[in-house]
Coordinates of C-alpha atoms in Angstrom, one line a residue:
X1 CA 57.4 -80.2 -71.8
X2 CA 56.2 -77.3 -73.1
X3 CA 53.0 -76.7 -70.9
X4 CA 55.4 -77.0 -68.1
X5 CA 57.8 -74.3 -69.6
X6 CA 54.4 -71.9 -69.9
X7 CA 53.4 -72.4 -65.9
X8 CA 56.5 -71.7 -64.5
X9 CA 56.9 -68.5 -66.6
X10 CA 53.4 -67.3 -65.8
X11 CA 54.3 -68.0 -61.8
X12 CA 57.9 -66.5 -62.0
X13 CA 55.9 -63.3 -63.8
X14 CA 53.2 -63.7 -61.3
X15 CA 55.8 -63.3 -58.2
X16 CA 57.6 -60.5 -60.6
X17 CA 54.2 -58.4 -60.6
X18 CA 53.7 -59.4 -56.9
X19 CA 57.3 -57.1 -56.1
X20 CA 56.9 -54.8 -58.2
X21 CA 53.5 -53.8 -56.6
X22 CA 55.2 -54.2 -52.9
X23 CA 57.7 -51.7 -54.1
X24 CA 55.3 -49.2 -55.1
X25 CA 53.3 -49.4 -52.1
X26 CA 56.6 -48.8 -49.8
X27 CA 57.3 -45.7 -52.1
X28 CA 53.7 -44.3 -51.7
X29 CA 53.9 -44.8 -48.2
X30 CA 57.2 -42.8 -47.8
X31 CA 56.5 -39.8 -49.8
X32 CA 53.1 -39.6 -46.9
X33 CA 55.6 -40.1 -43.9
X34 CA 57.4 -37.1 -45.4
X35 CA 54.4 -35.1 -46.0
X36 CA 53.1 -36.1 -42.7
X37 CA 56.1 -34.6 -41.3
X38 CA 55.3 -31.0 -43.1
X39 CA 51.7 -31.0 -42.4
X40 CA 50.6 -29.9 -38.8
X41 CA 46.9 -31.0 -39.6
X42 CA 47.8 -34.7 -40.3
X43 CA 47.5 -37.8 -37.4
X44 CA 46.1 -37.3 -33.7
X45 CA 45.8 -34.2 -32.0
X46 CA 47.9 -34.3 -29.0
X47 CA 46.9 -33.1 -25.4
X48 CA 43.3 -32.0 -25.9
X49 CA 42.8 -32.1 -22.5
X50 CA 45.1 -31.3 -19.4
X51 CA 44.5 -35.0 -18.4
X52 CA 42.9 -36.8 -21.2
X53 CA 44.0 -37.5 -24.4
X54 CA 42.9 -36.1 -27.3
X55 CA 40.2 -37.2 -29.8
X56 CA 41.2 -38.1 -33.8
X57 CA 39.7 -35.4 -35.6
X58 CA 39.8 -35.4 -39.2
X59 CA 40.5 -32.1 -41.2
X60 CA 37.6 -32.2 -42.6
X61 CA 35.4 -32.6 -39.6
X62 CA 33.6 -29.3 -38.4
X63 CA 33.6 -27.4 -34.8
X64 CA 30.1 -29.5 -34.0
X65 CA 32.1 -32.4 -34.4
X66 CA 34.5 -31.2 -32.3
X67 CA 32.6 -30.2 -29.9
X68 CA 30.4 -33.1 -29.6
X69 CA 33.8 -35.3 -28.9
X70 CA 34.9 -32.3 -26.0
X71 CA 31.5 -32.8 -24.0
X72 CA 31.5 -37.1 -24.9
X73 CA 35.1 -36.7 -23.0
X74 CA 34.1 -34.1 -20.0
X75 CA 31.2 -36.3 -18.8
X76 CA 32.9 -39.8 -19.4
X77 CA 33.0 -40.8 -15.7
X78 CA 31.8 -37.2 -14.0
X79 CA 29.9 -37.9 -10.9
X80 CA 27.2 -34.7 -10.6
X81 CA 26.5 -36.3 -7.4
X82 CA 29.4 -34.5 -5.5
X83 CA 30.4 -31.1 -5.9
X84 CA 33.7 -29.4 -7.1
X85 CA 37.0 -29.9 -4.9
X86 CA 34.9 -32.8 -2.5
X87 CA 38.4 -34.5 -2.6
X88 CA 40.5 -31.7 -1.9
X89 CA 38.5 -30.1 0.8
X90 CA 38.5 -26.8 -1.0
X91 CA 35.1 -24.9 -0.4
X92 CA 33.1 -24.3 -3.7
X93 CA 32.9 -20.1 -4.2
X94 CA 29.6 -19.7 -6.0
X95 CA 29.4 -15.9 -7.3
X96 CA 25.6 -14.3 -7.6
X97 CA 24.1 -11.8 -9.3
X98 CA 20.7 -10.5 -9.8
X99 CA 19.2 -8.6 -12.6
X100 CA 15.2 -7.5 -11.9
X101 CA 13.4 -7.4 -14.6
X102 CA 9.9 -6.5 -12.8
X103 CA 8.8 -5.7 -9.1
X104 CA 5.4 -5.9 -7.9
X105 CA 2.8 -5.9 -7.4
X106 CA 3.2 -5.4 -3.5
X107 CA 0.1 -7.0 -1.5
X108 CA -0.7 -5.3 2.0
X109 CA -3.2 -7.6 3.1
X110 CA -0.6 -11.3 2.6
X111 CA 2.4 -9.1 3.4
X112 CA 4.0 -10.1 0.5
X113 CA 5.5 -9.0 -3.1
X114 CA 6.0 -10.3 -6.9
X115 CA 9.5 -10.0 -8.6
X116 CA 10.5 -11.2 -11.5
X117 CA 14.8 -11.9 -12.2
X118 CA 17.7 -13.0 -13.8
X119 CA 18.9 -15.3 -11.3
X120 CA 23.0 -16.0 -12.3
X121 CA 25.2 -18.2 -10.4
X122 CA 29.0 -18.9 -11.5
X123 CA 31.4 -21.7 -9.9
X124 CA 34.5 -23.5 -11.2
X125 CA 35.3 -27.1 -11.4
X126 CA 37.8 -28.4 -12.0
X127 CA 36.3 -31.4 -14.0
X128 CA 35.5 -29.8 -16.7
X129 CA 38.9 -27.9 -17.9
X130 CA 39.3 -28.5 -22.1
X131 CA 41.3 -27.1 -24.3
X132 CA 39.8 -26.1 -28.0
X133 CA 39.3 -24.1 -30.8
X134 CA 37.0 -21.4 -28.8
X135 CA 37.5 -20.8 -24.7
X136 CA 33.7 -20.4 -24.0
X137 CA 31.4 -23.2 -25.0
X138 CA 27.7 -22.4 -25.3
X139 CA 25.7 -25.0 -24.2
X140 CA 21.6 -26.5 -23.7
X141 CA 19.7 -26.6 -20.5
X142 CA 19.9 -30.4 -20.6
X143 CA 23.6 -30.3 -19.7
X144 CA 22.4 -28.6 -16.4
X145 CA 20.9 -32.1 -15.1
X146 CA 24.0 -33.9 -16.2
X147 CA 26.6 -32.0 -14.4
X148 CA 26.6 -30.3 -10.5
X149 CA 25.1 -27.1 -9.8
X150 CA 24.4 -25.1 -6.4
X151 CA 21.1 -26.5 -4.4
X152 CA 20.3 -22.4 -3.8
X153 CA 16.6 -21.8 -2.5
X154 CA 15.0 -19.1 -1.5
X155 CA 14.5 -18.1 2.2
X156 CA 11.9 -16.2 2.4
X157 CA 10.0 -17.3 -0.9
X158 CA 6.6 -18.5 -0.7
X159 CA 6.1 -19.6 -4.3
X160 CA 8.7 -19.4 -6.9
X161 CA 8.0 -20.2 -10.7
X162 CA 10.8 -21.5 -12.9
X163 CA 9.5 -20.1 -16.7
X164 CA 9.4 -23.1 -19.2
X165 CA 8.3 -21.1 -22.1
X166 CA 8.8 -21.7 -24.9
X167 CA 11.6 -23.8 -23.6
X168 CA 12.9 -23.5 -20.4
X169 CA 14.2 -20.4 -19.3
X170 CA 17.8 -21.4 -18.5
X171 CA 21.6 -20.8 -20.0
X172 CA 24.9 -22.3 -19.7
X173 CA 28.1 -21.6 -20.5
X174 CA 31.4 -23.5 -20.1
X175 CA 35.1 -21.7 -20.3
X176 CA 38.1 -23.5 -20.6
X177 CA 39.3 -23.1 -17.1
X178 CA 36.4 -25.1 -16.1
X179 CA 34.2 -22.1 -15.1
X180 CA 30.5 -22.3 -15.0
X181 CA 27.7 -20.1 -15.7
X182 CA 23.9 -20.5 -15.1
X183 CA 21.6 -18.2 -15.6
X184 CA 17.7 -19.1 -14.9
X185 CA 14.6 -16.7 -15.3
X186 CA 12.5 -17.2 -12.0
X187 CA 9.2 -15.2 -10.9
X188 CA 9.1 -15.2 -6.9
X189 CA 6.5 -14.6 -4.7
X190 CA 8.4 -13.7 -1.4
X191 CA 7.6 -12.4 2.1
X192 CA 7.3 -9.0 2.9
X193 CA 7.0 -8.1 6.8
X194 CA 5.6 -4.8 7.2
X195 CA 4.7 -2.4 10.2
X196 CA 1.5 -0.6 9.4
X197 CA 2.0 2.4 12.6
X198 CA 2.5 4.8 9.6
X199 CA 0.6 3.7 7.4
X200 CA -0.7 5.6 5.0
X201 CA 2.9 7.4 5.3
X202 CA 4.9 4.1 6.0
X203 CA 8.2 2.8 4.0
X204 CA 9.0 -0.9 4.0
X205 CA 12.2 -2.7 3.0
X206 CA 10.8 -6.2 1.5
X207 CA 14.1 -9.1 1.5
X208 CA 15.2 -11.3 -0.7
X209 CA 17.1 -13.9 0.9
X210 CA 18.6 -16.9 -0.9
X211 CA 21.5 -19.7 0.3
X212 CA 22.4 -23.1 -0.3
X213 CA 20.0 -25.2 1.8
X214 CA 22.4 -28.5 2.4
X215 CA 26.1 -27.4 1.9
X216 CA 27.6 -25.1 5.1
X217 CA 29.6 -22.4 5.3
X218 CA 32.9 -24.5 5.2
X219 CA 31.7 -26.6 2.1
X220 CA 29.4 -23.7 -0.3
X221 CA 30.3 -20.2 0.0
X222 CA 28.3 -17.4 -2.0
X223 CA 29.6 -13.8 -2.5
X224 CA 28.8 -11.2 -5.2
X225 CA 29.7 -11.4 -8.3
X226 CA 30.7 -7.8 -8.6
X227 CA 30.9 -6.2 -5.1
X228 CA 28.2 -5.6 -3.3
X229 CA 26.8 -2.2 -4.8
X230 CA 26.6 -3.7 -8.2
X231 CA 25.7 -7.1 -8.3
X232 CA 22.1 -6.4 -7.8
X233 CA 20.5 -4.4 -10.4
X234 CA 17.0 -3.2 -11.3
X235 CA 15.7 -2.5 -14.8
X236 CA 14.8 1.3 -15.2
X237 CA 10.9 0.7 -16.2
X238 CA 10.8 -2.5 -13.9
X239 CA 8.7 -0.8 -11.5
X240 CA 5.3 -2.4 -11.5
X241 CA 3.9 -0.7 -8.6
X242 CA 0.7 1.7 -8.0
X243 CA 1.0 2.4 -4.3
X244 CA 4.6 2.4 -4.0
X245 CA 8.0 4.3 -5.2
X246 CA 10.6 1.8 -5.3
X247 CA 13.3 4.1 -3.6
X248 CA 16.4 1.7 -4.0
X249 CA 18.3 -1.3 -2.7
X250 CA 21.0 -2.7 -0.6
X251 CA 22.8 -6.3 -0.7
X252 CA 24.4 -7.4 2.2
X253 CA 25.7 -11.3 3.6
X254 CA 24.7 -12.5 6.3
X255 CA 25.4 -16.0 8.5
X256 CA 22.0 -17.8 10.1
X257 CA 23.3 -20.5 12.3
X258 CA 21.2 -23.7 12.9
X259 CA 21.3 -27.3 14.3
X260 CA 22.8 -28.3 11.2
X261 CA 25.6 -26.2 11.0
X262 CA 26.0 -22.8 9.9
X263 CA 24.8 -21.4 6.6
X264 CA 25.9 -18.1 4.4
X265 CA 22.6 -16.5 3.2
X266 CA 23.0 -13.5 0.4
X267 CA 20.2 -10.6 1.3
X268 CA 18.7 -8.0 -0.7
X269 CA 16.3 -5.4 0.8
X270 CA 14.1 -3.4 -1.9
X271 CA 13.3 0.1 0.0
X272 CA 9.4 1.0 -0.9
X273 CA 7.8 4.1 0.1
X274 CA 4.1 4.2 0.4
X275 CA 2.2 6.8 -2.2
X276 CA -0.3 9.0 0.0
X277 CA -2.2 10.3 -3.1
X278 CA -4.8 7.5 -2.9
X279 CA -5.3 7.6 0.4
X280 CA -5.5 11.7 0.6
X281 CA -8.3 11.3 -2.3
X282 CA -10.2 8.2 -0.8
X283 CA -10.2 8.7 3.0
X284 CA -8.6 12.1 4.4
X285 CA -10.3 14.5 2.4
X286 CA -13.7 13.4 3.4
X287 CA -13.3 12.8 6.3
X288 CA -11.9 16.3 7.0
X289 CA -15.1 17.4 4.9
X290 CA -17.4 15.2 6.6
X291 CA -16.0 16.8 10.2
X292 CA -16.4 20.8 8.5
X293 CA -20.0 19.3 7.5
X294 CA -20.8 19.0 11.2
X295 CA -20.1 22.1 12.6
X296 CA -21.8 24.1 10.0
X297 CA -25.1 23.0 12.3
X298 CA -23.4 24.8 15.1
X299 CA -24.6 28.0 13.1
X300 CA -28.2 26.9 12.3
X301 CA -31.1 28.4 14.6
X302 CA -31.6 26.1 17.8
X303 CA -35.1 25.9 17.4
X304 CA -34.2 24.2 13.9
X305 CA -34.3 20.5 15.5
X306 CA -34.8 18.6 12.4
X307 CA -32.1 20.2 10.1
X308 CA -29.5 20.2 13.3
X309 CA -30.4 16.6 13.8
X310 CA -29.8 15.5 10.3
X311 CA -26.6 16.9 10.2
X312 CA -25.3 15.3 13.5
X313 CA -26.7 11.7 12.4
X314 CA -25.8 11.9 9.1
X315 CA -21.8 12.8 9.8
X316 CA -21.8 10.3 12.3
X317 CA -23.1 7.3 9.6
X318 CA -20.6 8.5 7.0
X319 CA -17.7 8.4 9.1
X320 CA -18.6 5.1 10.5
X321 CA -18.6 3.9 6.6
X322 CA -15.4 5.3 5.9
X323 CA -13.7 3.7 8.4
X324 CA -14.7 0.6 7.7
X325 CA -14.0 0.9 3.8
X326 CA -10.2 1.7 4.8
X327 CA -9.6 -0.8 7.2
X328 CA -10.8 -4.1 4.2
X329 CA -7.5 -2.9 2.2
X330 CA -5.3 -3.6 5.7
X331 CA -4.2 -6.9 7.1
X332 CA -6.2 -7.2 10.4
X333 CA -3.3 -6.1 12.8
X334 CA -4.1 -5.7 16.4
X335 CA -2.5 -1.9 16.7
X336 CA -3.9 1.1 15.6
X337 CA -2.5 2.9 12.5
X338 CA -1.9 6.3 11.9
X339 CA -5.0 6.7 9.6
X340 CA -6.6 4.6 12.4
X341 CA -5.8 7.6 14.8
X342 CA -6.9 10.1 12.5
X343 CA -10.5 8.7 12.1
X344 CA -11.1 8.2 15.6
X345 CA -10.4 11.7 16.2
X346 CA -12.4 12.6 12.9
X347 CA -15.2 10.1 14.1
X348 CA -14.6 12.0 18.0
X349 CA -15.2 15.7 16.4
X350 CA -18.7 14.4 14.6
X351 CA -19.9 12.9 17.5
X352 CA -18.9 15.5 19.9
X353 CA -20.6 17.9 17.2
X354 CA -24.1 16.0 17.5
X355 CA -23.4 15.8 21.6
X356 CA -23.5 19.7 21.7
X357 CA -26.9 19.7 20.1
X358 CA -28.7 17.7 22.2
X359 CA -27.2 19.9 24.8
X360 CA -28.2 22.8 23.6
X361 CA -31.4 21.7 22.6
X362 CA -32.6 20.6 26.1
X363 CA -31.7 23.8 27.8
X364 CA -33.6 25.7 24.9
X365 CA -36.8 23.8 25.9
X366 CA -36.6 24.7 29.5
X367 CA -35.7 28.4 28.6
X368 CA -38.8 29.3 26.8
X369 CA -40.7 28.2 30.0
X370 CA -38.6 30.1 32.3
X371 CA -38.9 33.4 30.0
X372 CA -42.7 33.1 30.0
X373 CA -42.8 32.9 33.7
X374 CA -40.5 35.5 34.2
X375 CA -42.5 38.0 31.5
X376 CA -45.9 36.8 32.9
X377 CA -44.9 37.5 36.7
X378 CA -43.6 41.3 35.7
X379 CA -47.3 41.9 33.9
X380 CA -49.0 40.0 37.1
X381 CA -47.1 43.7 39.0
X382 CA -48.8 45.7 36.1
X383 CA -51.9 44.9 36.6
X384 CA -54.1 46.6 39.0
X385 CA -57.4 45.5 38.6
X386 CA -56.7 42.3 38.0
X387 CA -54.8 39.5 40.3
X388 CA -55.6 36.2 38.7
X389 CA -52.1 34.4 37.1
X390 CA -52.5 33.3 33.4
X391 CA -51.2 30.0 32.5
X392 CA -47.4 29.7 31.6
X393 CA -47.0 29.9 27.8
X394 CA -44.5 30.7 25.1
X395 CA -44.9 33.5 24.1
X396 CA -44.7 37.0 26.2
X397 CA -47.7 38.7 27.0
X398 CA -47.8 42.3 27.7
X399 CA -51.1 44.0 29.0
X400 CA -52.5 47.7 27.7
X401 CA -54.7 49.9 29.4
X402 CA -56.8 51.7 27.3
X403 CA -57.8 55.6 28.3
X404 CA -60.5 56.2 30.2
X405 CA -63.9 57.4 28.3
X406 CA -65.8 60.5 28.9
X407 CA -69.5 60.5 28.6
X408 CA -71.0 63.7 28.6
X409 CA -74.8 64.1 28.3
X410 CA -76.8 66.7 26.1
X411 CA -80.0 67.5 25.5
X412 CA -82.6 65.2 24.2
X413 CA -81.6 62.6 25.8
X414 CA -78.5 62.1 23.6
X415 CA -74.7 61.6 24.5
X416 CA -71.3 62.8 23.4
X417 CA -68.7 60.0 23.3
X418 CA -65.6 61.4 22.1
X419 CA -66.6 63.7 20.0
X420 CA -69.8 61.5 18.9
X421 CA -72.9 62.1 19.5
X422 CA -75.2 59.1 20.6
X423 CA -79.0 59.2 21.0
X424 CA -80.8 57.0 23.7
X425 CA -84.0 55.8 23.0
X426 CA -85.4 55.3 27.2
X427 CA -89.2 56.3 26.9
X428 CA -90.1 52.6 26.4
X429 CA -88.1 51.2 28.8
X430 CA -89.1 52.5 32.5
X431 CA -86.3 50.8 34.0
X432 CA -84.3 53.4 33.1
X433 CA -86.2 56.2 34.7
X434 CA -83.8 56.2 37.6
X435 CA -80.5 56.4 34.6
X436 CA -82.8 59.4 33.5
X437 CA -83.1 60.9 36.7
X438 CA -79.4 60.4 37.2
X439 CA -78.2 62.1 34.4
X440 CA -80.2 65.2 35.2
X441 CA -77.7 65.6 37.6
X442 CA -74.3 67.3 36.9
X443 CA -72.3 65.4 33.7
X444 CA -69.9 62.7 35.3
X445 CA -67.1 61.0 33.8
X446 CA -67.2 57.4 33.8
X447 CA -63.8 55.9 33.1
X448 CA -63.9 52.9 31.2
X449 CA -61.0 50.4 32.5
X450 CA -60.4 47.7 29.6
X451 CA -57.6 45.5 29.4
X452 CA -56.2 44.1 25.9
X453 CA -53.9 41.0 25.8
X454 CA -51.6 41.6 23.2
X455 CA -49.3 38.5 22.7
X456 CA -46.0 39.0 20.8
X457 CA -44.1 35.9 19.9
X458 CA -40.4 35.9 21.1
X459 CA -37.3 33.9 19.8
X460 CA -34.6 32.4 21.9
X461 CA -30.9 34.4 21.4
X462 CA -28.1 32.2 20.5
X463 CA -27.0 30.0 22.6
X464 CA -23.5 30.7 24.4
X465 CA -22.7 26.7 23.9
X466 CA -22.9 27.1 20.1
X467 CA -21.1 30.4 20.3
X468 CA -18.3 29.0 21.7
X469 CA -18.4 25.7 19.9
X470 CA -18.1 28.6 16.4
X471 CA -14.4 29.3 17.2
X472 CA -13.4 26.1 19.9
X473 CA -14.6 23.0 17.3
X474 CA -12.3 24.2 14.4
X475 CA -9.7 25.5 16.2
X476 CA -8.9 22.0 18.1
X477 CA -9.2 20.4 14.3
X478 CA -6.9 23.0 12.7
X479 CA -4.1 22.2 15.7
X480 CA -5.1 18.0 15.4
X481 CA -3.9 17.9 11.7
X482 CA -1.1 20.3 12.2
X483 CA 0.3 18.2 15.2
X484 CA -0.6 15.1 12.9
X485 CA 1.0 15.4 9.9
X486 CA 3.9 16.9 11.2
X487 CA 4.2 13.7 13.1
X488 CA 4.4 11.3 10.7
X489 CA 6.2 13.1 8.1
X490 CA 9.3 13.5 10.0
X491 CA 9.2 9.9 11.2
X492 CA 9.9 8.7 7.7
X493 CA 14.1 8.6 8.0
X494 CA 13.2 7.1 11.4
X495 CA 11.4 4.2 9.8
X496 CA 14.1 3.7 6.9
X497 CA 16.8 3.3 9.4
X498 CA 14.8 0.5 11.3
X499 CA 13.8 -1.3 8.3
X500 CA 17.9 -1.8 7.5
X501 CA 19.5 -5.4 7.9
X502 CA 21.6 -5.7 11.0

């Protein structure tokens, strides 16, 4: 009786406890209803996102947290296989800019040039509208591949390098609105077409030309991203050029139409002007010395055939090597440039130069035959006594006569000569009896006829050709380069204005 009393007083206090606990947990769970109600912080966050619900987040959960749950939502069931507003048929703006962080170098020979950019592209979709604690969300390259971005290629690029180092070169950014940025670091080798008329005094404009390659005008449209005179900027010591001044740039848009459809292509033309100082130094300068070099021979002697004949050969050789040293740094066009010009004129004064010798020295040749006849025929008059003609020679002959000599005899058989008195020995000799007989006679004067060759060696005059040549040669060359140069220098605007996009 007693053990039955003790059990059902231990299960009535049982139940007791049992309500008593119940009561306490509805009083707990009251008081956090009310403070629930005070506090903004407590339960779910409501409307996160403009058409999903928002995540749980604790109080004590951190911005990463936060944001790892915003991008878990944005890409739960985003399809980067079609673009922004596919379903609305709204075209997708993409904005550009371009920020050059190093041009050049520029290669004459593949036509072609280096740059190095900031390539930026910004497009909205729609997609990717959140609402959070910050409105721009910073974000890694890996996102890129996970979400839709412009297929943009470059037109005329012939290689293009995406920089991977130490990561790759690449930045994202999300705003609220659902606005995208991405910025890349590319180096591009692009195509540079270039007419070489002018050259060394030549300007160029090189284009950049980039568009989407599969979406048309009426699905992807690009524009600048702040107008057209300042979306494109180049850093100011960017210039990586030795030949060159980089004189400015101009954007434009233009539409190329094509089988497929018709496509909106964003241009930028880099204005380069040629620097002459190289070219002044390397070819001009001797080749206007090598031309003075030639007619300096137009002053040497004419009989000087060896030192006239180096000079004419040896201008002729070094021009020949200077022309082709400054055609290896050219692209093998099939027109002439204008230094092309100037060295066949150059090469046409040299040989003209070593023409007028061999002219001159041919009729010097024949001259000193002629003068030798001529002087040999006026002494042939001269002569009285004596009518035989002397063999043609160079050099001019003039006969004497000397003045006739008076013998006179005296006594003792001895004679005066000119005031000298000879004695002749004859008594041994009787053949000359009869000369002593004689000169018993009355004195006589015998005149003694000689004739004396004297040869004096005479020198041709200058010749009239080479006279001429003096004054004509560098004359012609002064009025070449003056007509030359002030060719080519006033056809520079004339070449910027052709080189502008259309």
């Amino acid at each position: 009786m007693l053990c039955s009393l003790s059990r059902v007083s231990n299960v009535f206090g049982a139940g007791l406890s049992f309500l008593l606990a119940m009561a306490i947990l509805i009083s707990q769970s009251g008081c956090r209803a009310q403070n629930c109600e005070q506090n903004s912080n407590c339960g779910l966050t409501r409307d996160l996102f403009s058409h999903k619900l928002e995540p749980p987040v604790d109080e004590n959960r951190d911005n990463s947290t936060i944001f790892t749950v915003i991008l878990d939502r944005l890409l739960d069931g985003y399809d980067n296989r079609l673009r922004p507003g596919l379903g609305a048929d709204t075209v997708t703006e993409v904005e550009t800019d371009i920020y050059v962080t190093s041009f050049g170098p520029v290669s004459d020979t593949d036509m072609e040039y280096t740059i190095d950019v900031f390539f930026r592209q910004s497009w909205s979709d729609e997609r990717l509208k959140f609402v959070g604690p910050i409105k721009t969300l910073p974000l890694n390259n890996l996102l890129a591949s996970k979400i839709w971005t412009p297929d943009t290629f470059f037109h005329n690029g012939k290689k293009s390098v995406a920089h991977n180092m130490t990561t790759p070169n690449k930045l994202l950014r999300l705003r609220d609105n659902g606005t995208l940025l991405y910025t890349m670091r590319l180096t591009i080798h692009a195509e540079c077409p270039m007419q070489l008329e002018d050259f060394p005094m030549d300007v160029h404009a090189c284009p950049l030309k980039f568009g989407s390659y599969a979406y048309t005008k009426s699905e992807v449209s690009y524009v600048w991203m702040n107008g057209k005179e300042r979306s494109v900027e180049v850093a100011k010591d960017g210039s990586r050029l030795n030949q060159y001044d980089l004189m400015g740039h101009e954007a434009d848009t233009q539409l190329i139409k094509s089988s497929t459809g018709d496509y909106v292509v964003m241009t930028t033309h880099f204005h380069l002007k040629r620097k002459i100082g190289y070219f002044v130094i390397q070819t001009y300068l001797p080749c206007i010395m090598t031309v003075i070099l030639s007619q300096v021979s137009f002053w040497l002697n004419r009989e000087s055939v060896p030192a006239r004949t180096v000079f004419g050969v040896t201008t002729v050789l070094t021009m020949t090597t200077l022309s082709i040293s400054a055609r290896n740094s050219l692209p093998k066009v099939a027109y002439a440039t204008a230094m092309d010009w100037f060295m066949a004129v150059c090469y046409a004064f040299v040989f003209s130069a070593l023409i007028e010798f061999a002219a001159v020295n041919y009729f010097t040749k024949r001259s000193w035959a002629w003068d030798g006849k001529k002087a040999m025929q006026a002494q042939e008059y001269k002569i009285i006594k004596n009518n035989r003609k002397l063999p043609h020679v160079s050099k001019v002959c003039r006969f004497k006569r000397k003045e006739p000599v008076a013998l006179s005899k005296k006594a003792n058989n001895t004679y005066n000569i000119v005031g000298t008195t000879y004695t002749l020995n004859i008594a041994k000799d009787p053949g000359l009896a009869t000369i002593a007989k004689s000169a018993a006679a009355p004195a006589k004067v015998a005149r003694v006829e000689e004739k004396v060759l004297e040869c004096k060696k005479t020198y041709n005059s200058v010749s009239k050709v080479d006279k001429l040549s003096r004054i004509v040669f560098p004359v012609l060359f002064f009025i070449f380069n003056l007509v030359y140069w002030a060719t080519y220098v006033n056809r520079e605007p004339v070449i910027k204005d052709a080189n502008r996009p259309h």
